[in-house]
PDB file of C-alpha atoms in Angstrom:
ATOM      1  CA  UNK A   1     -42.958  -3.398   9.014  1.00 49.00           C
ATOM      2  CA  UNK A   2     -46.375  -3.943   7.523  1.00 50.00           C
ATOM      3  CA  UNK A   3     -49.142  -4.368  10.225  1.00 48.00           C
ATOM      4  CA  UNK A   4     -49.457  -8.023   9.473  1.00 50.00           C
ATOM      5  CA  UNK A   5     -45.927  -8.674  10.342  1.00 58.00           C
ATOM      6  CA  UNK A   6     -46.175  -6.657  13.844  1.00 51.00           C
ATOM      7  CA  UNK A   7     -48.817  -8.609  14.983  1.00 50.00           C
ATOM      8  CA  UNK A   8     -47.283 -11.713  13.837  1.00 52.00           C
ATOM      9  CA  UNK A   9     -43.831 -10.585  15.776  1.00 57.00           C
ATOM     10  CA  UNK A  10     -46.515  -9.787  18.968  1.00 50.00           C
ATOM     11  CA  UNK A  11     -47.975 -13.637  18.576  1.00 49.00           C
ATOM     12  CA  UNK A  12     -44.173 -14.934  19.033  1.00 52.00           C
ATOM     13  CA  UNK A  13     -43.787 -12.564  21.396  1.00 52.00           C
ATOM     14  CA  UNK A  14     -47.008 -14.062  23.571  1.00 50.00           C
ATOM     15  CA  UNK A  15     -45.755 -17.527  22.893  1.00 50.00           C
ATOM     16  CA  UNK A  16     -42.528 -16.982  24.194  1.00 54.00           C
ATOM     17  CA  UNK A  17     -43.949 -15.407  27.751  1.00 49.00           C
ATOM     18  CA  UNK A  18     -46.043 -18.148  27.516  1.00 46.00           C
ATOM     19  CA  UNK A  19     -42.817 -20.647  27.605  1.00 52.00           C
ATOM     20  CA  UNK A  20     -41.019 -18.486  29.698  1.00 47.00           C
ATOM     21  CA  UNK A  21     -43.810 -18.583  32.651  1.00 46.00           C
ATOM     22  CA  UNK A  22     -42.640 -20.064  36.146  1.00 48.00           C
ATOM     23  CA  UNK A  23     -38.909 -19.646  35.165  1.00 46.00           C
ATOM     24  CA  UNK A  24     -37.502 -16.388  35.444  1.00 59.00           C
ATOM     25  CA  UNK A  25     -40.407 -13.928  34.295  1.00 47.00           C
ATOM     26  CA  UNK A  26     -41.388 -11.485  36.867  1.00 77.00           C
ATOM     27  CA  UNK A  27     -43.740  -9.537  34.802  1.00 83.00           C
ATOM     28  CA  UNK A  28     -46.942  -8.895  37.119  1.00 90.00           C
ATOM     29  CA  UNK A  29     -49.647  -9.851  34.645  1.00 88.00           C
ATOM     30  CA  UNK A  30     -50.233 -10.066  31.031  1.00 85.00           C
ATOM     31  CA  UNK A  31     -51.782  -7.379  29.923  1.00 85.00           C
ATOM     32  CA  UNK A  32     -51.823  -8.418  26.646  1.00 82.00           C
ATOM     33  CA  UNK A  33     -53.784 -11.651  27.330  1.00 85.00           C
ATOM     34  CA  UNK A  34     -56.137  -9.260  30.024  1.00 82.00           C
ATOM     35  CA  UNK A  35     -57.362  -6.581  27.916  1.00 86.00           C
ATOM     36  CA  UNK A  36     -56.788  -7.924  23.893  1.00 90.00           C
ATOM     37  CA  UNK A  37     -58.671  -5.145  22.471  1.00 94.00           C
ATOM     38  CA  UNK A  38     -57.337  -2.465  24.487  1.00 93.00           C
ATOM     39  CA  UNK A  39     -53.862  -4.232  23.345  1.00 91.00           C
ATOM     40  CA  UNK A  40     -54.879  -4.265  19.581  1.00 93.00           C
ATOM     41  CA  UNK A  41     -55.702  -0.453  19.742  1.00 94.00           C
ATOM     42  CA  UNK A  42     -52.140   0.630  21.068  1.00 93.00           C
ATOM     43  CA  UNK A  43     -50.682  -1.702  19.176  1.00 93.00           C
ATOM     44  CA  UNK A  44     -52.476  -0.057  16.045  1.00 94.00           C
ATOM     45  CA  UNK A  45     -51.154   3.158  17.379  1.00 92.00           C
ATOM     46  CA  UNK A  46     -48.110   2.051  17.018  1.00 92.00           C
ATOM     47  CA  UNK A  47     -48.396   0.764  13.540  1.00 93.00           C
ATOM     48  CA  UNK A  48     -49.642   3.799  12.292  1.00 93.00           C
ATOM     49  CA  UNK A  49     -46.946   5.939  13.926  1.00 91.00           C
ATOM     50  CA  UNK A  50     -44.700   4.566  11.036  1.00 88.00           C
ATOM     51  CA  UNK A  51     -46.586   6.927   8.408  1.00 91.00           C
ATOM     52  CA  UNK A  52     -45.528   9.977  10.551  1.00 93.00           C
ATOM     53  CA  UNK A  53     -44.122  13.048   9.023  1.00 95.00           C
ATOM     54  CA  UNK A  54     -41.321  13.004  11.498  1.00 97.00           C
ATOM     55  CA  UNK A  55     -37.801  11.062  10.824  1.00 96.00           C
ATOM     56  CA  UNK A  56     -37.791   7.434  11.961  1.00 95.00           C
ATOM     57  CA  UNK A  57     -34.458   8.769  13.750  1.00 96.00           C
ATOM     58  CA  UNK A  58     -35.881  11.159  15.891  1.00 98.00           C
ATOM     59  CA  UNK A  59     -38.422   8.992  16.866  1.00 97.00           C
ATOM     60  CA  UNK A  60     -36.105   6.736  18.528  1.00 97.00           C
ATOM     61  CA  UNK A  61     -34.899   9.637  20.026  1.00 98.00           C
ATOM     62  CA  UNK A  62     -38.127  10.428  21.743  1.00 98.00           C
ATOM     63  CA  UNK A  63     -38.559   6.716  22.862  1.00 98.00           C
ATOM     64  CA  UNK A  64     -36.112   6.519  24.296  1.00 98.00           C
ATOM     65  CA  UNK A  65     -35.722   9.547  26.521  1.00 98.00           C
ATOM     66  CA  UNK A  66     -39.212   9.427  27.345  1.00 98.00           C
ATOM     67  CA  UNK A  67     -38.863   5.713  28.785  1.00 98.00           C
ATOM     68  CA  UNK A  68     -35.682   7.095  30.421  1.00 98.00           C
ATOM     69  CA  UNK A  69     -37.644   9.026  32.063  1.00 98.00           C
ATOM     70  CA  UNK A  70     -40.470   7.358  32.987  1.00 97.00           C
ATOM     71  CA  UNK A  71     -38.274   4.391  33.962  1.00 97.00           C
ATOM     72  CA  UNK A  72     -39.195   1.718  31.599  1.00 97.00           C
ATOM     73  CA  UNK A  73     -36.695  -0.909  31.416  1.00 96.00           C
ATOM     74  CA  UNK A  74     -38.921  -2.861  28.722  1.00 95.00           C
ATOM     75  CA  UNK A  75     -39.475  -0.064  26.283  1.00 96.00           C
ATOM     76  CA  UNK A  76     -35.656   1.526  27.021  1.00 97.00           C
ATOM     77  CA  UNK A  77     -33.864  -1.466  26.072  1.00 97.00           C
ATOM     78  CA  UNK A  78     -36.540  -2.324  23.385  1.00 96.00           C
ATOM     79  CA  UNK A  79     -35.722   1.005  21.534  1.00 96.00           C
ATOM     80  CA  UNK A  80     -32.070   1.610  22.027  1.00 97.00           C
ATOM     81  CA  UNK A  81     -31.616  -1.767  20.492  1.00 97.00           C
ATOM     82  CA  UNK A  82     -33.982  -0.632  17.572  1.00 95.00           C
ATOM     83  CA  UNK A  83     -32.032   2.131  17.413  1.00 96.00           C
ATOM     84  CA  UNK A  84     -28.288   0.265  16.328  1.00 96.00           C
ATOM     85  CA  UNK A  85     -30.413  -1.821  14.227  1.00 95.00           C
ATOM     86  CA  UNK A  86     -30.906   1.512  12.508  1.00 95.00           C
ATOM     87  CA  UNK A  87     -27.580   2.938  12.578  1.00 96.00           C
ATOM     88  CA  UNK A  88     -27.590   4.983  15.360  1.00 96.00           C
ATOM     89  CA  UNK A  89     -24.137   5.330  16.752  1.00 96.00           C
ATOM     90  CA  UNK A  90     -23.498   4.128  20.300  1.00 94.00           C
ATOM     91  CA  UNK A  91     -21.921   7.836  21.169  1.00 97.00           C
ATOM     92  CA  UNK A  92     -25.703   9.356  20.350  1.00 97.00           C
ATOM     93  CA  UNK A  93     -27.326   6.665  22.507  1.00 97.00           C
ATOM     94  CA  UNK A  94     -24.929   7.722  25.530  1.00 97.00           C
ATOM     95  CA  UNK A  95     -25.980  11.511  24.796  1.00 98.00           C
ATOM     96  CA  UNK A  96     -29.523  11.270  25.101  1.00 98.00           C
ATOM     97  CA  UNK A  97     -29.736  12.001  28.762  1.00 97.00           C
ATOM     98  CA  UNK A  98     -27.234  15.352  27.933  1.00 97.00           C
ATOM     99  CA  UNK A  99     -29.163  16.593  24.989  1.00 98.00           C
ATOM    100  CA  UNK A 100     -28.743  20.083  26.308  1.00 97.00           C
ATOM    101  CA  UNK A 101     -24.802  20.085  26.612  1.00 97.00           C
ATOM    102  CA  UNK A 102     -24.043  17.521  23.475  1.00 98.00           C
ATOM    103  CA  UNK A 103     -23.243  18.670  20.255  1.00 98.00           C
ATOM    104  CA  UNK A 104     -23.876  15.656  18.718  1.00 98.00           C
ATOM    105  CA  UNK A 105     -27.886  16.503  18.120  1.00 98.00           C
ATOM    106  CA  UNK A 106     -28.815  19.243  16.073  1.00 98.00           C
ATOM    107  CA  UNK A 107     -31.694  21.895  16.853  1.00 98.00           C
ATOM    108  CA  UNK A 108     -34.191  19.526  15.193  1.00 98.00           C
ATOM    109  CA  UNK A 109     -33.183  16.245  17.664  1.00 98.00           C
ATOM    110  CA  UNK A 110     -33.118  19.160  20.327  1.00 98.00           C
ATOM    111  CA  UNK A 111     -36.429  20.834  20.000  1.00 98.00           C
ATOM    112  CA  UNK A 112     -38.015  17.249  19.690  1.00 98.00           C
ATOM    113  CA  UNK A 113     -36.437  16.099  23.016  1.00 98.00           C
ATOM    114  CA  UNK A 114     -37.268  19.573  24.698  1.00 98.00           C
ATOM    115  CA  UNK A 115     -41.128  18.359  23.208  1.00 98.00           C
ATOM    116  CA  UNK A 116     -40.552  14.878  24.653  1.00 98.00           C
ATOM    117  CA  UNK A 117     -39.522  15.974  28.049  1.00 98.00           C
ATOM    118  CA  UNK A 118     -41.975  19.195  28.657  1.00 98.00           C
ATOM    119  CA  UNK A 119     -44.799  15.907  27.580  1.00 98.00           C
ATOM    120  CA  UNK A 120     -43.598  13.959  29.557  1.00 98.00           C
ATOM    121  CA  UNK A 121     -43.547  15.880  32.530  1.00 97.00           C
ATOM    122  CA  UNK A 122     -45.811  18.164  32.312  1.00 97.00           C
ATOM    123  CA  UNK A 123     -45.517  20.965  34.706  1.00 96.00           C
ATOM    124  CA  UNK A 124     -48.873  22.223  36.781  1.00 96.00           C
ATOM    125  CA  UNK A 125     -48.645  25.790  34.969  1.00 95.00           C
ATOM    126  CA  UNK A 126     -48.939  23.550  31.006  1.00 96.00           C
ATOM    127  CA  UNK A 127     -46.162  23.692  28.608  1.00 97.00           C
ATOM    128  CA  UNK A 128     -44.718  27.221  28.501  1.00 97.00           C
ATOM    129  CA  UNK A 129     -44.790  29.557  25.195  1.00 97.00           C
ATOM    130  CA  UNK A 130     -41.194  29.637  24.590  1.00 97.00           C
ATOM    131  CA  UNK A 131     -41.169  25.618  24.339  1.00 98.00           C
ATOM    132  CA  UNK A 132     -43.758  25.470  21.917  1.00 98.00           C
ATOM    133  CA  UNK A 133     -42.141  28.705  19.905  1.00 98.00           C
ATOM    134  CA  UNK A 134     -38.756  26.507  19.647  1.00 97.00           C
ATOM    135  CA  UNK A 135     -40.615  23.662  18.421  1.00 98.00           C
ATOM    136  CA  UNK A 136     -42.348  25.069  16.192  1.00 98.00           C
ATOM    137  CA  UNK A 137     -39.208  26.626  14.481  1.00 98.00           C
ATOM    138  CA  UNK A 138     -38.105  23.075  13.867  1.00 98.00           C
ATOM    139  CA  UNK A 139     -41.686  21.383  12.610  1.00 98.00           C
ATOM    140  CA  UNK A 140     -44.682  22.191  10.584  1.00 98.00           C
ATOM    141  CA  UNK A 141     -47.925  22.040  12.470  1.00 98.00           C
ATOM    142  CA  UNK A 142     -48.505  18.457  10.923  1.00 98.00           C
ATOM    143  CA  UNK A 143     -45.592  17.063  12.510  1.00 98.00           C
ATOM    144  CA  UNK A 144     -45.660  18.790  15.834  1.00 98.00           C
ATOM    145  CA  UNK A 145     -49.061  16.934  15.984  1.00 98.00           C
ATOM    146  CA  UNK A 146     -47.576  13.640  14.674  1.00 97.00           C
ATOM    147  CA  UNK A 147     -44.289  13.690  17.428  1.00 98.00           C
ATOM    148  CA  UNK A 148     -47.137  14.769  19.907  1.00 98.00           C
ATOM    149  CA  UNK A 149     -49.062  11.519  19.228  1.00 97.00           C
ATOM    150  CA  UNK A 150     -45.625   9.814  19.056  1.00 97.00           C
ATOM    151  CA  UNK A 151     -44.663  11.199  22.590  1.00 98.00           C
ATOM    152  CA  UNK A 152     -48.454  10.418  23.959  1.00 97.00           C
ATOM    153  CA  UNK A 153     -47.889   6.958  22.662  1.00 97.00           C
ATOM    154  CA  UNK A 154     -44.769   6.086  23.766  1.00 98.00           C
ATOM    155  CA  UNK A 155     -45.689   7.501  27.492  1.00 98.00           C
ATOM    156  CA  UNK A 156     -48.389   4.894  27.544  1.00 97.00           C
ATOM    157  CA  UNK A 157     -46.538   1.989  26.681  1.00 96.00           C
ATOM    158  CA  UNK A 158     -43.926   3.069  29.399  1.00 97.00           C
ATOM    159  CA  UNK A 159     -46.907   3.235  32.069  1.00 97.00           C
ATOM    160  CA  UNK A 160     -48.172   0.038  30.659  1.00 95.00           C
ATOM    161  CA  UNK A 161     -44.595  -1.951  31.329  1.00 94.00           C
ATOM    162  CA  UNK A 162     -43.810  -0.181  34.687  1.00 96.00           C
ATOM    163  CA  UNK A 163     -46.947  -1.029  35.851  1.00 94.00           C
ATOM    164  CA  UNK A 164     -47.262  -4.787  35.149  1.00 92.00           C
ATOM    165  CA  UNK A 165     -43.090  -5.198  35.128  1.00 92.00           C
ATOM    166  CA  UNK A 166     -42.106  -6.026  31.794  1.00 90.00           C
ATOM    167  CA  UNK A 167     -38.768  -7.888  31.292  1.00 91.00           C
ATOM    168  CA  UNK A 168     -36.443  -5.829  29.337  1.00 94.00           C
ATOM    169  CA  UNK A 169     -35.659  -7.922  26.955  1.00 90.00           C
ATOM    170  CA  UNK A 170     -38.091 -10.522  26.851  1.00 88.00           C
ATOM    171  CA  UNK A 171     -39.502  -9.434  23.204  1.00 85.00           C
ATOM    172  CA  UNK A 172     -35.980  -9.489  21.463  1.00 88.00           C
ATOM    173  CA  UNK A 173     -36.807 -12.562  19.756  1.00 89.00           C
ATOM    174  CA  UNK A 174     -39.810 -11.702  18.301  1.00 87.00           C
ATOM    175  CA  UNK A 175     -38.969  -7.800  17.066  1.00 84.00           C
ATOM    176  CA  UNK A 176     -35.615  -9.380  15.893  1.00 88.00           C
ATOM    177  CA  UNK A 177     -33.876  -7.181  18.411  1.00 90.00           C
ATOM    178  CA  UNK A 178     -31.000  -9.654  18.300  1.00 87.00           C
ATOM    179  CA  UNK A 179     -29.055  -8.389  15.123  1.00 87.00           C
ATOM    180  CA  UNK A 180     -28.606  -5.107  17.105  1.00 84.00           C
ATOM    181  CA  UNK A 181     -25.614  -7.038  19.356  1.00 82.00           C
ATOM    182  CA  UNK A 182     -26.335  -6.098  22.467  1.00 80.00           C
ATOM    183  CA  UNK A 183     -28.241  -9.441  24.318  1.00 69.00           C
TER     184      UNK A 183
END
């Protein structure tokens, strides 16, 4: 999606919260409407995530285990359903939380949810040698740094819709989330 048509999908997106207000919306406040140019910057993050040297399908990976486990409702729903749309079988979707004890992901999907979740939650003594060693079997430098900015972004987006309580959901519409079949 070319950046003109994200931020077009984000403008129907803002017009339907804007309908939507004093029905069932619980959201907290709009951060979009708040801070626009702190907005426009993530949302250019975003955007240029789609040039990364990783696989579009292990990026959906990492979205959606890191909103798993940050507990964002609004990005989890928002990326399984992008996801199908995709082609990624419901089975996979299931396994994300069992990466370790699936054998449906192989030790490329693995290392980059090992990345995801060491990221994610990073422990007080930093991300341990052996992590980055099985990483870095999987990816060149270039893309460890790419799925790192991928993880980094994704983490802020999750802190963004826990924080102001996003409706999962709510965007559907305007990311054409519907053809994935699962509203």
């Amino acid at each position: 999606m070319a950046l003109k048509e994200f931020f077009q999908s984000w403008m129907i997106f803002i017009a339907d919260t804007e309908k939507r207000r004093g029905t069932k919306m619980t959201q907290r406040i709009d951060y979009m409407q708040q801070s626009p140019d702190f907005f426009k910057k993530m949302m250019e993050l975003s955007i240029t995530e789609q040039e990364s040297t990783v696989e579009q399908e292990i990026l959906h990976l990492v979205h959606i285990r890191a909103s798993q486990m940050n507990g964002c409702g609004f990005c989890l729903d928002m990326h399984i359903k992008q996801a199908k749309i995709h082609g990624e079988s419901e089975l996979r979707l299931y396994h994300i939380p069992i990466w370790r004890e699936s054998t449906l992901f192989n030790a490329r999907e693995k290392a980059s949810l090992e990345w995801t979740e060491i990221l994610t939650k990073i422990p007080e003594q930093g991300v341990p040698d052996e992590i980055y060693d099985r990483v870095r079997k999987q990816f060149s430098e270039k893309e460890i740094s790419d799925l790192t900015f991928s993880i980094m972004t994704i983490n802020a987006w999750n802190r963004l819709n826990v924080a102001f309580k996003s409706v999962p959901g709510s965007a559907d519409r305007a990311f054409g989330l519907t053809k994935a079949g699962l509203s």
